[in-house]
Amino acid sequence: MVEAVLYWLFLLSACGATIVLGQRNEAIFAAALVLASAATISFTTLLGWTNSQPYVLMVDAVLLLCTLILAFRSASYWPIWFAALQLIGVSSGLAAVLFPTRVPAIYIILAGFWSIPALTIMTIGIVRDHWSRKRGTYMVDTA
């Protein structure tokens, strides 16, 4: 329970910073992150871990698509890193759906583990981009 509260505090803090300091596409992405987390919790609460996995996989796949769209539209590098970590989570979820008789705890750990580094990368990237825009050095070619 403590882990869930800490995750939500970190998620809301990271997304709040993204909405305040980021640009429009980044703010939309932050809202998608919160919605995806809420949908995942809703599915697992209503259906249980085993029965919810196909739905959680769909949520993660849609979030991966949103991440890739952001990465293609952004001049920043952090969405690429976020997409890579999200792909690991989607792969873990796919493994949980394809091999439900295997040890599900491994998939739970792998799917959830990468969310904290991904949020950290997003927050650091947003703050650095914000500072660069304020200094007028955002994506300036120095070569």
mmCIF file of C-alpha atoms in Angstrom:
data_model
loop_
_atom_site.group_PDB
_atom_site.id
_atom_site.type_symbol
_atom_site.label_atom_id
_atom_site.label_comp_id
_atom_site.label_asym_id
_atom_site.label_seq_id
_atom_site.Cartn_x
_atom_site.Cartn_y
_atom_site.Cartn_z
ATOM 1 C CA MET A 1 0.000 0.000 0.000
ATOM 2 C CA VAL A 2 2.830 2.379 0.855
ATOM 3 C CA GLU A 3 4.418 1.694 -2.528
ATOM 4 C CA ALA A 4 1.187 2.612 -4.309
ATOM 5 C CA VAL A 5 0.878 5.895 -2.411
ATOM 6 C CA LEU A 6 4.515 6.764 -3.125
ATOM 7 C CA TYR A 7 4.065 5.879 -6.802
ATOM 8 C CA TRP A 8 1.000 8.123 -7.097
ATOM 9 C CA LEU A 9 2.758 10.988 -5.323
ATOM 10 C CA PHE A 10 5.710 10.673 -7.675
ATOM 11 C CA LEU A 11 3.477 10.283 -10.738
ATOM 12 C CA LEU A 12 1.382 13.338 -9.890
ATOM 13 C CA SER A 13 4.491 15.391 -9.037
ATOM 14 C CA ALA A 14 6.236 14.425 -12.271
ATOM 15 C CA CYS A 15 3.126 15.056 -14.364
ATOM 16 C CA GLY A 16 2.456 18.333 -12.545
ATOM 17 C CA ALA A 17 5.980 19.509 -13.346
ATOM 18 C CA THR A 18 5.476 18.410 -16.945
ATOM 19 C CA ILE A 19 2.207 20.320 -17.251
ATOM 20 C CA VAL A 20 3.674 23.478 -15.680
ATOM 21 C CA LEU A 21 7.114 23.468 -17.328
ATOM 22 C CA GLY A 22 6.531 21.512 -20.520
ATOM 23 C CA GLN A 23 4.965 22.383 -23.807
ATOM 24 C CA ARG A 24 1.485 21.459 -25.032
ATOM 25 C CA ASN A 25 2.293 17.964 -26.379
ATOM 26 C CA GLU A 26 4.175 17.128 -23.205
ATOM 27 C CA ALA A 27 1.258 18.265 -21.049
ATOM 28 C CA ILE A 28 -1.118 16.078 -23.058
ATOM 29 C CA PHE A 29 1.283 13.177 -22.589
ATOM 30 C CA ALA A 30 1.348 13.777 -18.824
ATOM 31 C CA ALA A 31 -2.452 13.583 -18.757
ATOM 32 C CA ALA A 32 -2.264 10.313 -20.732
ATOM 33 C CA LEU A 33 0.145 8.924 -18.115
ATOM 34 C CA VAL A 34 -2.256 9.669 -15.292
ATOM 35 C CA LEU A 35 -5.191 8.198 -17.227
ATOM 36 C CA ALA A 36 -3.197 5.055 -18.060
ATOM 37 C CA SER A 37 -2.259 4.550 -14.409
ATOM 38 C CA ALA A 38 -5.868 5.050 -13.327
ATOM 39 C CA ALA A 39 -7.103 2.621 -15.987
ATOM 40 C CA THR A 40 -4.559 0.006 -14.926
ATOM 41 C CA ILE A 41 -5.603 0.259 -11.296
ATOM 42 C CA SER A 42 -9.275 0.106 -12.279
ATOM 43 C CA PHE A 43 -8.799 -3.042 -14.365
ATOM 44 C CA THR A 44 -6.717 -4.858 -11.747
ATOM 45 C CA THR A 45 -9.089 -3.878 -8.938
ATOM 46 C CA LEU A 46 -12.226 -4.917 -10.790
ATOM 47 C CA LEU A 47 -10.934 -8.035 -12.542
ATOM 48 C CA GLY A 48 -8.027 -9.227 -10.441
ATOM 49 C CA TRP A 49 -4.432 -9.599 -11.611
ATOM 50 C CA THR A 50 -4.831 -12.617 -13.905
ATOM 51 C CA ASN A 51 -8.034 -11.570 -15.648
ATOM 52 C CA SER A 52 -6.965 -7.960 -16.129
ATOM 53 C CA GLN A 53 -3.686 -8.616 -17.935
ATOM 54 C CA PRO A 54 -5.031 -8.393 -21.520
ATOM 55 C CA TYR A 55 -6.651 -5.051 -20.672
ATOM 56 C CA VAL A 56 -3.580 -3.747 -18.883
ATOM 57 C CA LEU A 57 -1.531 -4.765 -21.928
ATOM 58 C CA MET A 58 -3.871 -2.740 -24.151
ATOM 59 C CA VAL A 59 -3.498 0.291 -21.867
ATOM 60 C CA ASP A 60 0.293 -0.066 -21.933
ATOM 61 C CA ALA A 61 0.309 -0.491 -25.717
ATOM 62 C CA VAL A 62 -1.774 2.663 -26.195
ATOM 63 C CA LEU A 63 0.565 4.535 -23.851
ATOM 64 C CA LEU A 64 3.540 3.237 -25.864
ATOM 65 C CA LEU A 65 1.886 4.576 -29.017
ATOM 66 C CA CYS A 66 1.384 7.971 -27.327
ATOM 67 C CA THR A 67 5.026 7.922 -26.243
ATOM 68 C CA LEU A 68 6.219 7.158 -29.776
ATOM 69 C CA ILE A 69 4.062 9.939 -31.221
ATOM 70 C CA LEU A 70 5.564 12.358 -28.695
ATOM 71 C CA ALA A 71 9.077 11.120 -29.498
ATOM 72 C CA PHE A 72 8.560 11.696 -33.226
ATOM 73 C CA ARG A 73 7.125 15.184 -32.683
ATOM 74 C CA SER A 74 9.607 16.298 -30.040
ATOM 75 C CA ALA A 75 13.056 17.805 -30.445
ATOM 76 C CA SER A 76 13.999 16.404 -27.019
ATOM 77 C CA TYR A 77 15.681 13.103 -26.336
ATOM 78 C CA TRP A 78 13.818 12.108 -23.170
ATOM 79 C CA PRO A 79 10.718 10.782 -25.015
ATOM 80 C CA ILE A 80 12.940 8.268 -26.826
ATOM 81 C CA TRP A 81 14.270 6.977 -23.507
ATOM 82 C CA PHE A 82 10.760 6.928 -22.063
ATOM 83 C CA ALA A 83 9.531 4.946 -25.079
ATOM 84 C CA ALA A 84 12.322 2.403 -24.647
ATOM 85 C CA LEU A 85 11.397 1.833 -21.004
ATOM 86 C CA GLN A 86 7.702 1.669 -21.909
ATOM 87 C CA LEU A 87 8.521 -0.966 -24.519
ATOM 88 C CA ILE A 88 10.096 -3.110 -21.785
ATOM 89 C CA GLY A 89 6.867 -2.825 -19.796
ATOM 90 C CA VAL A 90 4.735 -3.744 -22.809
ATOM 91 C CA SER A 91 7.002 -6.726 -23.531
ATOM 92 C CA SER A 92 6.640 -7.885 -19.920
ATOM 93 C CA GLY A 93 2.874 -7.531 -20.129
ATOM 94 C CA LEU A 94 2.817 -9.476 -23.380
ATOM 95 C CA ALA A 95 4.814 -12.249 -21.724
ATOM 96 C CA ALA A 96 2.323 -12.309 -18.831
ATOM 97 C CA VAL A 97 -0.567 -12.705 -21.293
ATOM 98 C CA LEU A 98 1.153 -15.309 -23.477
ATOM 99 C CA PHE A 99 2.540 -17.379 -20.592
ATOM 100 C CA PRO A 100 0.031 -17.076 -17.735
ATOM 101 C CA THR A 101 1.211 -20.301 -16.063
ATOM 102 C CA ARG A 102 4.748 -18.986 -15.522
ATOM 103 C CA VAL A 103 5.672 -17.099 -12.376
ATOM 104 C CA PRO A 104 3.575 -13.912 -12.692
ATOM 105 C CA ALA A 105 5.528 -12.066 -9.999
ATOM 106 C CA ILE A 106 8.455 -11.664 -12.397
ATOM 107 C CA TYR A 107 6.217 -9.965 -14.932
ATOM 108 C CA ILE A 108 4.656 -7.748 -12.277
ATOM 109 C CA ILE A 109 8.078 -6.630 -11.098
ATOM 110 C CA LEU A 110 9.408 -6.044 -14.621
ATOM 111 C CA ALA A 111 6.328 -4.155 -15.785
ATOM 112 C CA GLY A 112 6.179 -1.888 -12.762
ATOM 113 C CA PHE A 113 9.889 -1.468 -12.119
ATOM 114 C CA TRP A 114 10.597 0.686 -15.165
ATOM 115 C CA SER A 115 7.881 3.237 -14.405
ATOM 116 C CA ILE A 116 10.001 5.042 -11.788
ATOM 117 C CA PRO A 117 13.085 5.458 -14.019
ATOM 118 C CA ALA A 118 10.814 6.538 -16.893
ATOM 119 C CA LEU A 119 9.127 9.215 -14.756
ATOM 120 C CA THR A 120 12.529 10.340 -13.491
ATOM 121 C CA ILE A 121 13.848 10.663 -17.049
ATOM 122 C CA MET A 122 10.732 12.597 -18.062
ATOM 123 C CA THR A 123 11.016 15.008 -15.140
ATOM 124 C CA ILE A 124 14.730 15.670 -15.638
ATOM 125 C CA GLY A 125 14.204 16.105 -19.382
ATOM 126 C CA ILE A 126 11.320 18.536 -18.898
ATOM 127 C CA VAL A 127 13.238 20.619 -16.353
ATOM 128 C CA ARG A 128 16.354 20.725 -18.554
ATOM 129 C CA ASP A 129 14.312 21.668 -21.625
ATOM 130 C CA HIS A 130 12.567 24.398 -19.629
ATOM 131 C CA TRP A 131 15.901 25.838 -18.470
ATOM 132 C CA SER A 132 17.237 25.708 -22.032
ATOM 133 C CA ARG A 133 14.197 27.565 -23.378
ATOM 134 C CA LYS A 134 14.588 30.237 -20.681
ATOM 135 C CA ARG A 135 18.281 30.693 -21.544
ATOM 136 C CA GLY A 136 17.538 30.698 -25.271
ATOM 137 C CA THR A 137 19.762 27.678 -25.881
ATOM 138 C CA TYR A 138 17.067 25.104 -26.558
ATOM 139 C CA MET A 139 18.235 22.882 -29.427
ATOM 140 C CA VAL A 140 20.836 25.405 -30.601
ATOM 141 C CA ASP A 141 23.480 23.889 -32.847
ATOM 142 C CA THR A 142 26.855 24.660 -31.280
ATOM 143 C CA ALA A 143 28.958 22.968 -33.978
#
